[in-house]
Amino acid sequence: MHSTTSTRTARTTRSVRLTTATIAGTLVLALAACSSDSATGGTGDASGSGSSTTVDVVVHDSFGITDETKAAFEEQSGLTLNIITTGDGGALANKLVLTKDSPLGDVAFGIDTSFASRAIDAGVFEPYTSPELPESAADLAVDDSGTLTPVDYGDVCLNIDTGWFAEAGIDAPVTLEDLADPEYQDLTVVTNPATSTPGLSFLFATIGHFGTDGYLDYWKSLTDNGLKVVEGWEDAYYTDFSANGEGDRPIVLSYASSPAFTLSDDGASSTTAALLDTCFRQVEYAGVLANGDNPEGAQAFVDFLLGDQFQADIPETMYVYPVSPDVTVPADWESFAPVPTDPIALDPAEISANRDAWIKDWTAQVVG
C-alpha cells in the first residue's frame, strides 16, 4: 500500500464526510472531512457576495478544484468564483434547507444520494437542465424534474486483503451473505451508519439487497459472526484492516476505488480488492439555488462542472468517477478500480423518508 501522508489524507478527505448535523429535527452524528484551501480555491464569505460578477458556490468540505481549473472557469465566464464551505455532506444539506429563503449562495455542489430528495422537496433548488449533461448520466438523476445535476459518483463496497486470504488458504468472500458464514467469523470491520458516510451507504446496501423486512435479521447474523463496528472509516481502514500491517481484520468497508491506492511497489498489482457484489452507489449533484442573486452565473458553473477540464480532475481531487464518458480515468483506476456493473440501489425518495428511522432501528439492533 502507498504509505505517504498525501495518499492517506486523500483517502480520508474523500471517505469521511459526516459531522454532527441536525437533519429534519433529528440529530445525525457524523464525521468531518479534511480539505485545504489550495484544493478548494479558498473559503468564501458565508454571507455571499451578492454580485452579478461573482458566483457563490456552496460546497461540502471535500469539494476539490485545482487553482488551474478555478482560473479557467473565471477566464471563460468572466465571473469570480467564491467557494463557501459548510462542513460535511449532511451539514451542507441541512444548511441549504434552513436558508432556502435567503440562500448562502447561487449554486450548490455536494448534495448526494442520501439527502437529494429532501432538498428537492424543501424547494432548495430551481430546475435547470444543463446542455452539457451527457445522455449516459440520465440514469443517475434523482427524478425527472431536472432540479439536480449529477456530477460524479462512487461506490461504497467491502474490500479484502487478498494476501491474507491467500496465506490463510481460505477462499475470499464474494457476496453479502458470505460474511455471515462461520468461515469468516471475526474477520469483518465496518463503520457505524450514524457516524460515517460509508457506514450509512452500507446500511442502504443491506436494505436494498435484503429488503426492509430482512435487513435487521442480516445484521444480527453479522454480529453473531463477530462483526466489529467502529465510528469512522479511518479507524476501520488504518487500524483494524489487516492490509495495513496493523489490524487483524481482512474484510473492511471502503470504496471500489480503494484498491487503486494499495498498489504493490512495482505498481503491477494491488494488495486489496473490492467485492463488487456488495457495492452501493453514491451520486453527487449540483443545483441552482432558488432565490440566489446570480442564477445565470449558477447555471454557468453547473455547465462548467460537466465540462472536460473539471470532469478530468475529479478522480485526483475527489477520488470518485466523473459522469462524463469522454474522460479518461487514471491507468491505476482502469486496472484496479473497475466500476461495479450492478451496484445496489435505493430510490432517493425512499431514503429521504426512512433514513432516520433506519438508523434508529439499526442502532437498537446492533449497538443496543
Coordinates of C-alpha atoms in Angstrom, one line a residue:
M1 CA 0.0 0.0 0.0
H2 CA 1.2 3.6 -0.6
S3 CA 2.0 4.8 2.8
T4 CA 2.6 8.5 2.0
T5 CA 0.9 11.2 4.1
S6 CA -0.7 12.6 0.9
T7 CA -2.3 9.3 -0.1
R8 CA -3.6 8.8 3.4
T9 CA -5.0 12.3 3.6
A10 CA -6.5 11.9 0.1
R11 CA -8.4 8.8 1.1
T12 CA -9.5 10.4 4.4
T13 CA -10.8 13.5 2.6
R14 CA -13.0 11.5 0.3
S15 CA -14.2 9.0 2.7
V16 CA -15.1 10.7 6.0
R17 CA -17.9 13.1 5.2
L18 CA -20.3 13.4 8.1
T19 CA -20.1 15.6 11.2
T20 CA -22.8 16.2 13.8
A21 CA -25.8 17.8 12.0
T22 CA -29.5 18.1 12.7
I23 CA -31.4 16.7 9.8
A24 CA -35.2 17.3 9.8
G25 CA -35.1 17.7 13.5
T26 CA -33.2 14.5 14.2
L27 CA -29.6 14.5 15.4
V28 CA -27.4 12.6 12.9
L29 CA -23.9 12.1 14.2
A30 CA -21.2 12.4 11.5
L31 CA -17.5 12.7 10.8
A32 CA -15.9 15.7 9.3
A33 CA -13.7 15.5 6.2
C34 CA -10.4 17.4 5.7
S35 CA -9.8 19.7 2.9
S36 CA -7.3 22.5 2.2
D37 CA -7.7 26.0 0.8
S38 CA -5.3 25.0 -2.0
A39 CA -7.7 22.2 -3.1
T40 CA -10.9 24.3 -2.9
G41 CA -9.5 27.6 -4.1
G42 CA -10.1 29.1 -0.6
T43 CA -13.1 29.5 1.6
G44 CA -15.5 32.3 0.8
D45 CA -17.6 34.6 2.9
A46 CA -20.6 32.5 4.0
S47 CA -22.9 35.6 3.6
G48 CA -22.2 35.5 -0.2
S49 CA -21.1 38.4 -2.4
G50 CA -24.5 39.3 -3.9
S51 CA -22.7 40.5 -7.1
S52 CA -23.5 39.6 -10.7
T53 CA -19.8 39.5 -11.4
T54 CA -19.3 36.8 -8.7
V55 CA -20.8 33.3 -8.4
D56 CA -21.1 32.0 -4.9
V57 CA -20.7 28.2 -4.7
V58 CA -21.8 26.4 -1.5
V59 CA -20.0 23.1 -1.1
H60 CA -19.1 20.4 1.5
D61 CA -15.6 20.3 2.9
S62 CA -14.4 17.5 0.5
F63 CA -15.0 19.6 -2.6
G64 CA -11.9 19.8 -4.7
I65 CA -10.9 22.2 -7.5
T66 CA -7.4 23.0 -8.6
D67 CA -6.1 26.5 -9.0
E68 CA -5.8 26.0 -12.7
T69 CA -9.4 24.8 -13.1
K70 CA -10.7 27.6 -11.0
A71 CA -8.8 30.1 -13.1
A72 CA -10.2 28.5 -16.3
F73 CA -13.8 29.0 -15.1
E74 CA -13.1 32.6 -14.2
E75 CA -11.5 33.3 -17.6
Q76 CA -14.2 31.5 -19.6
S77 CA -17.1 33.1 -17.7
G78 CA -15.8 36.5 -16.7
L79 CA -17.0 35.7 -13.2
T80 CA -15.2 35.5 -9.9
L81 CA -15.6 32.1 -8.2
N82 CA -16.3 32.3 -4.5
I83 CA -16.2 29.0 -2.7
I84 CA -18.3 28.7 0.6
T85 CA -17.6 25.5 2.6
T86 CA -20.2 24.3 5.1
G87 CA -19.0 21.1 6.7
D88 CA -19.8 17.6 5.6
G89 CA -22.5 16.5 3.1
G90 CA -25.1 16.2 5.9
A91 CA -24.4 19.6 7.2
L92 CA -24.5 21.0 3.7
A93 CA -28.0 19.6 3.1
N94 CA -29.2 20.9 6.4
K95 CA -27.9 24.4 5.9
L96 CA -29.3 24.6 2.4
V97 CA -32.8 23.7 3.7
L98 CA -32.6 26.1 6.7
T99 CA -31.5 29.0 4.5
K100 CA -33.6 28.3 1.4
D101 CA -35.5 31.6 1.5
S102 CA -32.2 33.6 1.9
P103 CA -29.6 31.2 0.4
L104 CA -26.0 31.1 1.2
G105 CA -25.0 31.4 -2.4
D106 CA -26.1 31.0 -6.0
V107 CA -25.3 27.3 -6.7
A108 CA -24.5 24.3 -4.5
F109 CA -22.4 21.2 -5.1
G110 CA -22.2 18.0 -3.0
I111 CA -25.8 17.0 -2.2
D112 CA -25.6 13.3 -2.5
T113 CA -28.0 10.3 -2.9
S114 CA -28.7 10.3 0.9
F115 CA -30.1 13.8 1.0
A116 CA -31.1 14.7 -2.5
S117 CA -34.9 14.2 -2.3
R118 CA -35.1 16.1 0.9
A119 CA -33.5 19.1 -0.6
I120 CA -35.7 19.0 -3.7
D121 CA -38.9 18.5 -1.6
A122 CA -37.9 21.5 0.5
G123 CA -37.7 23.8 -2.5
V124 CA -33.9 24.5 -2.1
F125 CA -33.2 24.4 -5.9
E126 CA -34.8 25.7 -9.0
P127 CA -34.9 23.4 -12.1
Y128 CA -32.1 23.7 -14.6
T129 CA -31.0 21.1 -17.2
S130 CA -27.5 21.8 -18.5
P131 CA -26.9 21.3 -22.2
E132 CA -23.5 19.7 -21.1
L133 CA -25.2 16.8 -19.3
P134 CA -24.2 13.6 -21.1
E135 CA -27.1 11.3 -22.1
S136 CA -25.3 8.4 -20.3
A137 CA -25.8 10.2 -16.9
A138 CA -29.6 10.2 -17.2
D139 CA -29.9 7.1 -15.0
L140 CA -28.1 8.9 -12.2
A141 CA -30.8 11.6 -11.9
V142 CA -32.8 11.8 -8.7
D143 CA -36.1 12.3 -10.6
D144 CA -37.5 13.7 -13.8
S145 CA -37.6 17.3 -12.6
G146 CA -34.1 18.2 -13.7
T147 CA -33.6 20.0 -10.4
L148 CA -30.3 18.4 -9.6
T149 CA -27.5 17.6 -12.0
P150 CA -25.3 14.5 -11.4
V151 CA -21.6 15.4 -11.5
D152 CA -19.7 12.4 -10.1
Y153 CA -20.3 9.0 -8.5
G154 CA -18.6 6.5 -6.3
D155 CA -19.3 3.1 -4.9
V156 CA -19.1 2.0 -1.2
C157 CA -18.0 -1.6 -1.2
L158 CA -16.4 -4.2 1.1
N159 CA -12.7 -4.6 0.5
I160 CA -10.5 -7.6 1.2
D161 CA -6.8 -8.1 2.0
T162 CA -6.0 -10.5 -0.8
G163 CA -2.7 -11.6 0.6
W164 CA -4.3 -12.5 4.0
F165 CA -6.7 -14.9 2.3
A166 CA -4.0 -16.4 0.1
E167 CA -1.8 -17.0 3.1
A168 CA -4.7 -18.4 5.2
G169 CA -5.7 -20.8 2.4
I170 CA -9.3 -19.6 2.6
D171 CA -11.5 -18.6 -0.3
A172 CA -12.3 -14.9 -0.2
P173 CA -15.9 -13.9 0.3
V174 CA -17.9 -12.6 -2.7
T175 CA -21.4 -11.7 -1.5
L176 CA -23.0 -10.1 1.4
E177 CA -24.4 -13.5 2.5
D178 CA -20.8 -14.8 2.7
L179 CA -20.0 -12.5 5.6
A180 CA -22.4 -14.4 7.9
D181 CA -20.7 -17.7 7.1
P182 CA -18.8 -19.1 10.2
E183 CA -15.7 -19.4 7.9
Y184 CA -15.4 -15.6 8.1
Q185 CA -16.1 -15.2 11.8
D186 CA -14.3 -12.2 13.4
L187 CA -12.9 -11.1 10.1
T188 CA -15.1 -8.1 9.1
V189 CA -15.0 -4.5 10.3
V190 CA -17.5 -1.8 9.1
T191 CA -18.4 1.7 10.2
N192 CA -21.4 3.0 12.1
P193 CA -24.1 4.4 9.8
A194 CA -24.9 7.1 12.4
T195 CA -21.3 8.4 12.4
S196 CA -19.9 7.6 8.9
T197 CA -21.0 8.1 5.3
P198 CA -19.6 4.8 4.2
G199 CA -21.4 3.1 7.1
L200 CA -24.7 4.8 6.1
S201 CA -24.2 3.7 2.5
F202 CA -23.5 0.1 3.6
L203 CA -26.7 0.2 5.7
F204 CA -28.5 1.2 2.5
A205 CA -26.8 -1.6 0.6
T206 CA -28.2 -4.2 3.1
I207 CA -31.7 -2.7 2.9
G208 CA -31.6 -2.7 -0.9
H209 CA -30.4 -6.3 -1.0
F210 CA -32.4 -7.9 1.8
G211 CA -35.4 -5.6 1.9
T212 CA -36.9 -3.7 4.8
D213 CA -38.2 -6.9 6.2
G214 CA -34.9 -8.8 6.2
Y215 CA -32.0 -6.3 6.7
L216 CA -32.1 -6.4 10.5
D217 CA -32.0 -10.2 10.6
Y218 CA -29.0 -10.0 8.3
W219 CA -27.3 -7.5 10.7
K220 CA -28.0 -9.9 13.6
S221 CA -26.3 -12.7 11.7
L222 CA -23.3 -10.5 11.1
T223 CA -23.0 -9.5 14.8
D224 CA -23.4 -13.2 15.8
N225 CA -20.5 -13.9 13.4
G226 CA -18.2 -11.5 15.2
L227 CA -18.7 -8.3 13.2
K228 CA -16.8 -5.3 14.5
V229 CA -18.3 -1.8 14.2
V230 CA -16.2 1.3 14.6
E231 CA -17.1 5.0 14.4
G232 CA -15.2 6.1 11.3
W233 CA -13.6 4.9 8.0
E234 CA -10.1 5.9 9.0
D235 CA -10.3 3.8 12.2
A236 CA -11.6 0.8 10.2
Y237 CA -9.2 1.1 7.3
Y238 CA -5.9 2.2 9.1
T239 CA -6.3 0.5 12.4
D240 CA -8.4 -2.7 12.0
F241 CA -7.8 -3.6 8.4
S242 CA -5.0 -6.3 8.1
A243 CA -3.7 -4.9 4.7
N244 CA -2.1 -2.1 6.6
G245 CA 0.0 -4.3 8.8
E246 CA -1.7 -3.2 12.0
G247 CA -5.1 -4.8 12.1
D248 CA -6.4 -8.4 12.2
R249 CA -9.5 -8.0 10.1
P250 CA -9.0 -8.8 6.4
I251 CA -12.5 -7.5 5.4
V252 CA -13.2 -3.8 5.6
L253 CA -15.8 -1.3 4.4
S254 CA -14.3 1.1 2.0
Y255 CA -14.7 2.2 -1.7
A256 CA -14.5 0.5 -5.1
S257 CA -11.7 2.9 -5.9
S258 CA -9.6 2.0 -2.8
P259 CA -7.6 -0.8 -4.4
A260 CA -6.1 1.7 -6.8
F261 CA -4.4 3.2 -3.8
T262 CA -2.9 0.0 -2.4
L263 CA -0.6 -0.9 -5.2
S264 CA 2.5 -3.1 -4.9
D265 CA 5.9 -1.4 -5.0
D266 CA 6.2 -2.1 -8.8
G267 CA 2.6 -1.0 -9.4
A268 CA 1.8 -4.2 -11.2
S269 CA -0.8 -5.4 -8.7
S270 CA -2.9 -4.3 -5.8
T271 CA -2.8 -5.8 -2.3
T272 CA -6.5 -5.4 -1.9
A273 CA -9.7 -5.9 -3.9
A274 CA -13.2 -4.6 -3.8
L275 CA -16.1 -7.1 -3.6
L276 CA -18.2 -5.7 -6.4
D277 CA -21.4 -7.5 -5.5
T278 CA -21.6 -5.6 -2.2
C279 CA -21.5 -2.0 -3.5
F280 CA -23.9 0.8 -3.0
R281 CA -23.6 3.8 -5.4
Q282 CA -23.3 7.4 -4.1
V283 CA -24.0 10.1 -6.7
E284 CA -23.1 13.8 -6.0
Y285 CA -25.2 16.6 -7.5
A286 CA -25.1 20.3 -8.2
G287 CA -28.0 22.6 -8.4
V288 CA -29.0 26.2 -8.9
L289 CA -30.2 27.6 -5.6
A290 CA -33.7 29.2 -5.7
N291 CA -33.6 32.9 -4.8
G292 CA -29.9 33.2 -5.5
D293 CA -28.5 36.6 -6.6
N294 CA -26.8 35.3 -9.8
P295 CA -28.8 32.5 -11.4
E296 CA -27.1 32.9 -14.7
G297 CA -23.7 32.5 -13.0
A298 CA -25.0 29.5 -11.2
Q299 CA -26.0 27.9 -14.5
A300 CA -22.6 28.7 -16.0
F301 CA -20.9 26.9 -13.1
V302 CA -23.1 23.8 -13.4
D303 CA -22.2 23.7 -17.1
F304 CA -18.5 24.0 -16.2
L305 CA -18.7 21.1 -13.7
L306 CA -19.8 18.9 -16.6
G307 CA -17.0 20.2 -18.9
D308 CA -13.9 18.2 -19.8
Q309 CA -11.5 20.1 -17.6
F310 CA -13.4 19.8 -14.3
Q311 CA -14.5 16.2 -15.0
A312 CA -10.9 15.1 -15.8
D313 CA -9.8 16.5 -12.4
I314 CA -12.4 14.6 -10.4
P315 CA -10.5 11.2 -9.8
E316 CA -7.5 13.0 -8.4
T317 CA -9.2 15.8 -6.5
M318 CA -12.2 14.0 -5.1
Y319 CA -11.4 10.3 -5.7
V320 CA -14.6 9.3 -7.4
Y321 CA -15.7 8.8 -11.0
P322 CA -16.8 11.6 -13.3
V323 CA -20.1 11.3 -15.1
S324 CA -18.6 12.2 -18.4
P325 CA -17.9 9.1 -20.6
D326 CA -15.3 11.1 -22.5
V327 CA -12.9 11.5 -19.6
T328 CA -10.1 9.0 -19.2
V329 CA -9.6 8.0 -15.6
P330 CA -6.0 7.2 -14.3
A331 CA -4.5 4.0 -15.5
D332 CA -4.4 2.6 -12.0
W333 CA -8.2 3.0 -11.8
E334 CA -8.7 1.2 -15.1
S335 CA -6.8 -1.8 -13.8
F336 CA -7.6 -1.9 -10.1
A337 CA -10.8 0.2 -9.5
P338 CA -13.3 -1.1 -12.0
V339 CA -16.8 0.4 -11.9
P340 CA -19.3 -2.1 -10.5
T341 CA -21.7 -3.1 -13.2
D342 CA -24.8 -3.8 -11.0
P343 CA -24.5 -1.8 -7.7
I344 CA -27.2 -2.0 -5.1
A345 CA -29.6 1.0 -5.3
L346 CA -32.5 2.5 -3.4
D347 CA -34.9 5.1 -4.5
P348 CA -33.7 8.5 -3.2
A349 CA -37.2 9.4 -2.1
E350 CA -37.4 6.2 0.0
I351 CA -34.1 7.1 1.6
S352 CA -35.3 10.6 2.4
A353 CA -38.5 9.2 4.0
N354 CA -36.9 6.5 6.0
R355 CA -33.2 7.3 6.7
D356 CA -33.6 8.4 10.3
A357 CA -35.9 5.5 11.2
W358 CA -33.5 3.0 9.6
I359 CA -30.6 4.4 11.6
K360 CA -32.6 4.3 14.8
D361 CA -33.6 0.6 14.2
W362 CA -30.1 -0.4 13.2
T363 CA -28.7 1.2 16.4
A364 CA -31.2 -0.7 18.5
Q365 CA -30.4 -4.0 16.7
V366 CA -26.6 -3.7 16.5
V367 CA -25.4 -1.3 19.3
G368 CA -28.3 -1.9 21.7

